[in-house]
mmCIF file of C-alpha atoms in Angstrom:
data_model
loop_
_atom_site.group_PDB
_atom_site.id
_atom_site.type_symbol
_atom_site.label_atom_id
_atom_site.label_comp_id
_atom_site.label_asym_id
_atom_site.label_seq_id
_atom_site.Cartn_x
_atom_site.Cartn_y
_atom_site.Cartn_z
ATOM 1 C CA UNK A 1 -46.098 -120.208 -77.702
ATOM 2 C CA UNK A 2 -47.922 -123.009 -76.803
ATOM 3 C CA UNK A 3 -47.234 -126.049 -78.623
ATOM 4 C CA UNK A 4 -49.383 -129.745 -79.091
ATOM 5 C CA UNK A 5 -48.402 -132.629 -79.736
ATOM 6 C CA UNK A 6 -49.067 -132.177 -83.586
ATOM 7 C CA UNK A 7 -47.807 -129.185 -83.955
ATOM 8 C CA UNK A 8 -44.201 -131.087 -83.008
ATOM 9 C CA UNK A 9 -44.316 -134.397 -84.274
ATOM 10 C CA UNK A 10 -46.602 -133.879 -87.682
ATOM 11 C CA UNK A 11 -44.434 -134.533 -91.184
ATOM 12 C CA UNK A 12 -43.371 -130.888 -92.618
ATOM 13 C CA UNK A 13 -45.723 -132.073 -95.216
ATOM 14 C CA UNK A 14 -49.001 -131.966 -92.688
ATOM 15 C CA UNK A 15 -49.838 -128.557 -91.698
ATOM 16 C CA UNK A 16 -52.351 -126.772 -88.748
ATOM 17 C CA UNK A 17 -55.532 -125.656 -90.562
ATOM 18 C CA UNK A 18 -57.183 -122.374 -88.624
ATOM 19 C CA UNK A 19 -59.947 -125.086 -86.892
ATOM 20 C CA UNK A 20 -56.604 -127.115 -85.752
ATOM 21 C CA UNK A 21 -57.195 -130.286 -88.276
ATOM 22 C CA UNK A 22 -54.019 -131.746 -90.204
ATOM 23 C CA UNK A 23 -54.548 -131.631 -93.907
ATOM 24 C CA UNK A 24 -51.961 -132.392 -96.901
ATOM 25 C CA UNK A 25 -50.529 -129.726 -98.605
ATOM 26 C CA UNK A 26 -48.263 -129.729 -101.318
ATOM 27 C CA UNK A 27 -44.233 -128.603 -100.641
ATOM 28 C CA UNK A 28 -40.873 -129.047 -102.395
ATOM 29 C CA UNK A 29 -37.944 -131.689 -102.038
ATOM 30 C CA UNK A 30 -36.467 -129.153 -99.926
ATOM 31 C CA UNK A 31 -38.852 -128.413 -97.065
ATOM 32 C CA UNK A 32 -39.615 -132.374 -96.922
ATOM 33 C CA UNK A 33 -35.793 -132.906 -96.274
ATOM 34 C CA UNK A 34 -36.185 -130.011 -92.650
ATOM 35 C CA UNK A 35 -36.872 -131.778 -89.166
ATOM 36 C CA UNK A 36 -39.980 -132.070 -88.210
ATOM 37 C CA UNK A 37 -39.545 -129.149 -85.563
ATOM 38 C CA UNK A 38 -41.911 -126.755 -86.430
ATOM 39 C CA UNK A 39 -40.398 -123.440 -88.013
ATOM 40 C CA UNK A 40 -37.222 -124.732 -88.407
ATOM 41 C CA UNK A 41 -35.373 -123.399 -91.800
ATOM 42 C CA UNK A 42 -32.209 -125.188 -93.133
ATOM 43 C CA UNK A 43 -29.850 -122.876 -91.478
ATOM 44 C CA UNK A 44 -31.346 -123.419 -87.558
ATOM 45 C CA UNK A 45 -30.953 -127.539 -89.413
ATOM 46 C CA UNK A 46 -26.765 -126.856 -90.039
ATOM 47 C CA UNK A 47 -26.614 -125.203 -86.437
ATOM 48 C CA UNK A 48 -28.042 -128.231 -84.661
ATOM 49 C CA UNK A 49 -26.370 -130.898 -86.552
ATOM 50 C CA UNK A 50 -22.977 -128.768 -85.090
ATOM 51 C CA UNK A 51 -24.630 -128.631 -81.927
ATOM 52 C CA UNK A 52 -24.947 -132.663 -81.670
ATOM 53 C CA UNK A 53 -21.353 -133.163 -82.692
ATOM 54 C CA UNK A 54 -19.973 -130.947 -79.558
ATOM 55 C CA UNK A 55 -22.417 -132.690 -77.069
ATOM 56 C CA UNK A 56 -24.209 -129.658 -76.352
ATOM 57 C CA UNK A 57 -27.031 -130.319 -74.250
ATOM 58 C CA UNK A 58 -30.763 -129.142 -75.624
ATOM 59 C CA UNK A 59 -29.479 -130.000 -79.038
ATOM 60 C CA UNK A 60 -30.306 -133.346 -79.865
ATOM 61 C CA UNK A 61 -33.486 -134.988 -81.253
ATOM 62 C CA UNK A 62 -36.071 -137.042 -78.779
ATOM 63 C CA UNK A 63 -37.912 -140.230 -80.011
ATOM 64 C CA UNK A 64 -41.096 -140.425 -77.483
ATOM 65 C CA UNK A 65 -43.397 -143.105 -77.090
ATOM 66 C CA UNK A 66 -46.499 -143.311 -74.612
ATOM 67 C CA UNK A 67 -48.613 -146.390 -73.814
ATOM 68 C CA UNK A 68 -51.969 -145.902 -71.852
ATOM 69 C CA UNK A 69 -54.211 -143.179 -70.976
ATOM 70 C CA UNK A 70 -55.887 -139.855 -72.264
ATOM 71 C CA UNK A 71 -53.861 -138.507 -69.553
ATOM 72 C CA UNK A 72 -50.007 -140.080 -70.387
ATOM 73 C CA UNK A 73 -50.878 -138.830 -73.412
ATOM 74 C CA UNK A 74 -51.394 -135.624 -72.610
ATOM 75 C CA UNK A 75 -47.892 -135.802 -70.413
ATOM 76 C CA UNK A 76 -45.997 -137.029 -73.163
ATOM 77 C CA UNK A 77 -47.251 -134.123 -75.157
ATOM 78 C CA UNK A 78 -46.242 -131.441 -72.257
ATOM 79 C CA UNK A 79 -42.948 -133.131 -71.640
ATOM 80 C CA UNK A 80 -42.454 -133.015 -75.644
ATOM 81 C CA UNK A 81 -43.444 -129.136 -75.803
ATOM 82 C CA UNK A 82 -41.019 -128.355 -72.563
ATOM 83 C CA UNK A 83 -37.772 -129.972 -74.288
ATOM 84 C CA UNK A 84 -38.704 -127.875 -77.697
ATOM 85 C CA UNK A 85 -38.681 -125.083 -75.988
ATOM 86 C CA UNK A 86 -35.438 -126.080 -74.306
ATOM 87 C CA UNK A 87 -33.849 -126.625 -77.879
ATOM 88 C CA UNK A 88 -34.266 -130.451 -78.351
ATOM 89 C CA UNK A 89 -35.772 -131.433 -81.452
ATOM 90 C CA UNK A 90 -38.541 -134.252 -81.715
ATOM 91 C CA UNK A 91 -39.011 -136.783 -84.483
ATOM 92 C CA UNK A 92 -41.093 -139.917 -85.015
ATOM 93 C CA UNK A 93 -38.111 -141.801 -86.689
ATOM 94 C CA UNK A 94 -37.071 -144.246 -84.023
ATOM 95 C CA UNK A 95 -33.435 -144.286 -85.821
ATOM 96 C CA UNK A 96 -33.334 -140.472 -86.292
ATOM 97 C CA UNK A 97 -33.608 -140.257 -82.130
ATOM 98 C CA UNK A 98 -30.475 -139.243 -80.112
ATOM 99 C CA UNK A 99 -32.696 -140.502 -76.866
ATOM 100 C CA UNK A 100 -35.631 -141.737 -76.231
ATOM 101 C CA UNK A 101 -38.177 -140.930 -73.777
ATOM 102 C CA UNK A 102 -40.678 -143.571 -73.101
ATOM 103 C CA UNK A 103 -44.136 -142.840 -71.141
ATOM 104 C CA UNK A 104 -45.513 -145.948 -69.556
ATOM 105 C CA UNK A 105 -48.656 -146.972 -68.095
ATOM 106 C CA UNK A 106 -50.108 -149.864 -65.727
ATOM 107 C CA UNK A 107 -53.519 -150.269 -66.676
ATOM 108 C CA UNK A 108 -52.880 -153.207 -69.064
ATOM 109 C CA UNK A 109 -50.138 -155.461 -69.005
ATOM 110 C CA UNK A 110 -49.444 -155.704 -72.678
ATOM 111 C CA UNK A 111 -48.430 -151.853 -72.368
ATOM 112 C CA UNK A 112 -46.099 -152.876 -69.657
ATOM 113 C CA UNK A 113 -44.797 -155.518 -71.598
ATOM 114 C CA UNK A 114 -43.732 -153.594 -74.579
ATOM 115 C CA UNK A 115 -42.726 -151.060 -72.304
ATOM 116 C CA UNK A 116 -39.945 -152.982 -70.766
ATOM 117 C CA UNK A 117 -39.000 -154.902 -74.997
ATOM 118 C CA UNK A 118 -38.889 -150.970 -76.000
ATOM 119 C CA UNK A 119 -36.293 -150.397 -73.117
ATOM 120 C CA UNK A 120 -34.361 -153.161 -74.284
ATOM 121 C CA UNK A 121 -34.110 -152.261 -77.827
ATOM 122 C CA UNK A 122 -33.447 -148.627 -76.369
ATOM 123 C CA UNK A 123 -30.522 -149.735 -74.234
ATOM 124 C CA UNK A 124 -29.089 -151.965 -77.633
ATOM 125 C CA UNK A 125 -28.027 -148.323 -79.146
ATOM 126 C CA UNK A 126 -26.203 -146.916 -76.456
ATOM 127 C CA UNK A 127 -28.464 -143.771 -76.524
ATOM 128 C CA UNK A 128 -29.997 -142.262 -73.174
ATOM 129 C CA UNK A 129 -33.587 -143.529 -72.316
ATOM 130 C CA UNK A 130 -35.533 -141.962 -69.959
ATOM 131 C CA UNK A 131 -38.841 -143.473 -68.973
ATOM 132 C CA UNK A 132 -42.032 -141.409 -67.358
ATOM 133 C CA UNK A 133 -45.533 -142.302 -66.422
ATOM 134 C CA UNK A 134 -46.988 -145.197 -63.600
ATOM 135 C CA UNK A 135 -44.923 -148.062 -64.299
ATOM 136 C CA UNK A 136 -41.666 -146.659 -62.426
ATOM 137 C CA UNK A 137 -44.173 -144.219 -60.149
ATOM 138 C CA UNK A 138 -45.534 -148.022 -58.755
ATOM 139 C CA UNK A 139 -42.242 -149.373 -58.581
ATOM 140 C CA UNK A 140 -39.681 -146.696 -57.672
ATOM 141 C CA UNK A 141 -36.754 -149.552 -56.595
ATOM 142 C CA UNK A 142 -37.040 -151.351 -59.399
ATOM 143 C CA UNK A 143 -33.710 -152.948 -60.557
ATOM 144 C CA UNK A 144 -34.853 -153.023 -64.213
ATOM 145 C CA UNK A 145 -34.469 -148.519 -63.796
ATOM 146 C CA UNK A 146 -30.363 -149.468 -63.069
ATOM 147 C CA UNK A 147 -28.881 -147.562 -66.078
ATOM 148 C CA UNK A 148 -32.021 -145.360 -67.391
ATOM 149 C CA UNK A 149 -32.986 -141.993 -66.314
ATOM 150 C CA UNK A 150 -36.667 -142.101 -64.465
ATOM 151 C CA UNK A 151 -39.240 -139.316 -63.928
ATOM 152 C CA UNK A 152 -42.268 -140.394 -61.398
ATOM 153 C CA UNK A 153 -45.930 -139.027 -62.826
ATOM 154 C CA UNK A 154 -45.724 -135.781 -60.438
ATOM 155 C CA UNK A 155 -42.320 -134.845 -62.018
ATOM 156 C CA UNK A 156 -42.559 -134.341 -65.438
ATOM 157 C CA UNK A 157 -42.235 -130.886 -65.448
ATOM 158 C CA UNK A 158 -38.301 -131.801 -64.853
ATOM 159 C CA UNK A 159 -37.489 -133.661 -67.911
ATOM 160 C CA UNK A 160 -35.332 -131.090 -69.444
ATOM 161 C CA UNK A 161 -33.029 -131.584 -66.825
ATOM 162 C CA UNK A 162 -33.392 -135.227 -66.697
ATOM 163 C CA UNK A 163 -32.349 -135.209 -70.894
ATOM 164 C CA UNK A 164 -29.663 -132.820 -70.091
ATOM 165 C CA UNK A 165 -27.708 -135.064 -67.307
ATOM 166 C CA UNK A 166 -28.519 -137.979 -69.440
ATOM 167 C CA UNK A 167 -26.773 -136.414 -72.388
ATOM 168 C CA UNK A 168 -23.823 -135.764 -69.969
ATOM 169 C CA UNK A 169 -23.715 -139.455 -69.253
ATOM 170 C CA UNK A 170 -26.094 -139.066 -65.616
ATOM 171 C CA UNK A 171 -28.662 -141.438 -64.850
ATOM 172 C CA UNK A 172 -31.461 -139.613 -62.515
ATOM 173 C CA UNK A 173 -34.476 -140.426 -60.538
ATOM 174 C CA UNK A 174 -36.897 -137.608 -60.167
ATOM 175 C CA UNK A 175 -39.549 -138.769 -57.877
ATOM 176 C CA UNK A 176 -42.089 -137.081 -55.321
ATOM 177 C CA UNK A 177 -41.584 -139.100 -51.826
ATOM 178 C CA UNK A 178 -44.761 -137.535 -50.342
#
């Protein structure tokens, strides 16, 4: 299946209609309290939560944020669909997150800006980070990458094993040299 963006991080309240728009629809105590991974029932819920207390990598839940472009965007929302698929869970509750993946760009210096703030208050829990997009593609060697897990623009199509080393306590750099 393919997945967007929406169809990951929308509240179990929003659904899909058949033309692809969000609308409100009406649900229960119960379904509200589910993850927002789609088609997720209460037991898969229990089985992750066990998951997250053995370490088990591909179990947690991602926090992603993306500054810039139509086309970050549109990487975030890959990388997001790729770690579903791997098992990871995503959610739009910074303090839900067991990681955080944050997609930068270098068009305007405000996104940089909050890019490198977010980082910071990223590194304060003691949760991976792992940050995609320009800003570390442009600057490969920089020291402010010491400690986070990086994935150059060309190598997104790695971040489940970035997450999964980071959850094992790895920092990696995934760059193309060419």
């Amino acid at each position: 299946d393919d997945f967007d963006m929406e169809d990951i991080i929308l509240p179990p309240q929003v659904e899909r209609t058949r033309k692809g728009r969000a609308s409100q629809r009406k649900v229960d105590e119960e379904e509200q309290a589910q993850t927002v991974q789609k088609g997720e029932t209460k037991e898969d819920k229990q089985l992750r939560e066990e998951a997250k207390k053995t370490k088990v990598p591909g179990s947690q839940t991602i926090y992603a944020r993306t500054w810039g472009c139509s086309h970050n965007s549109s990487d975030t929302e890959f990388m997001l669909g790729q770690l579903v698929e791997h098992g990871y869970a995503v959610t739009d509750k910074w303090d839900e997150a067991d990681a955080y993946l944050l997609n930068s760009c270098t068009v305007k210096n405000p996104s940089e800006g909050k890019l490198y703030n977010l980082i910071g208050k990223a590194q304060d829990t003691g949760k991976p980070v792992v940050v995609s997009g320009c800003v570390p593609q442009g600057d490969k060697r920089n020291k402010k990458w010491m400690g986070l897990s990086v994935i150059g623009t060309e190598e997104i199509q790695h971040v489940n094993y970035v997450f999964d080393e980071a959850f094992k306590g790895n920092t990696v750099h995934v760059f193309n040299e060419g």
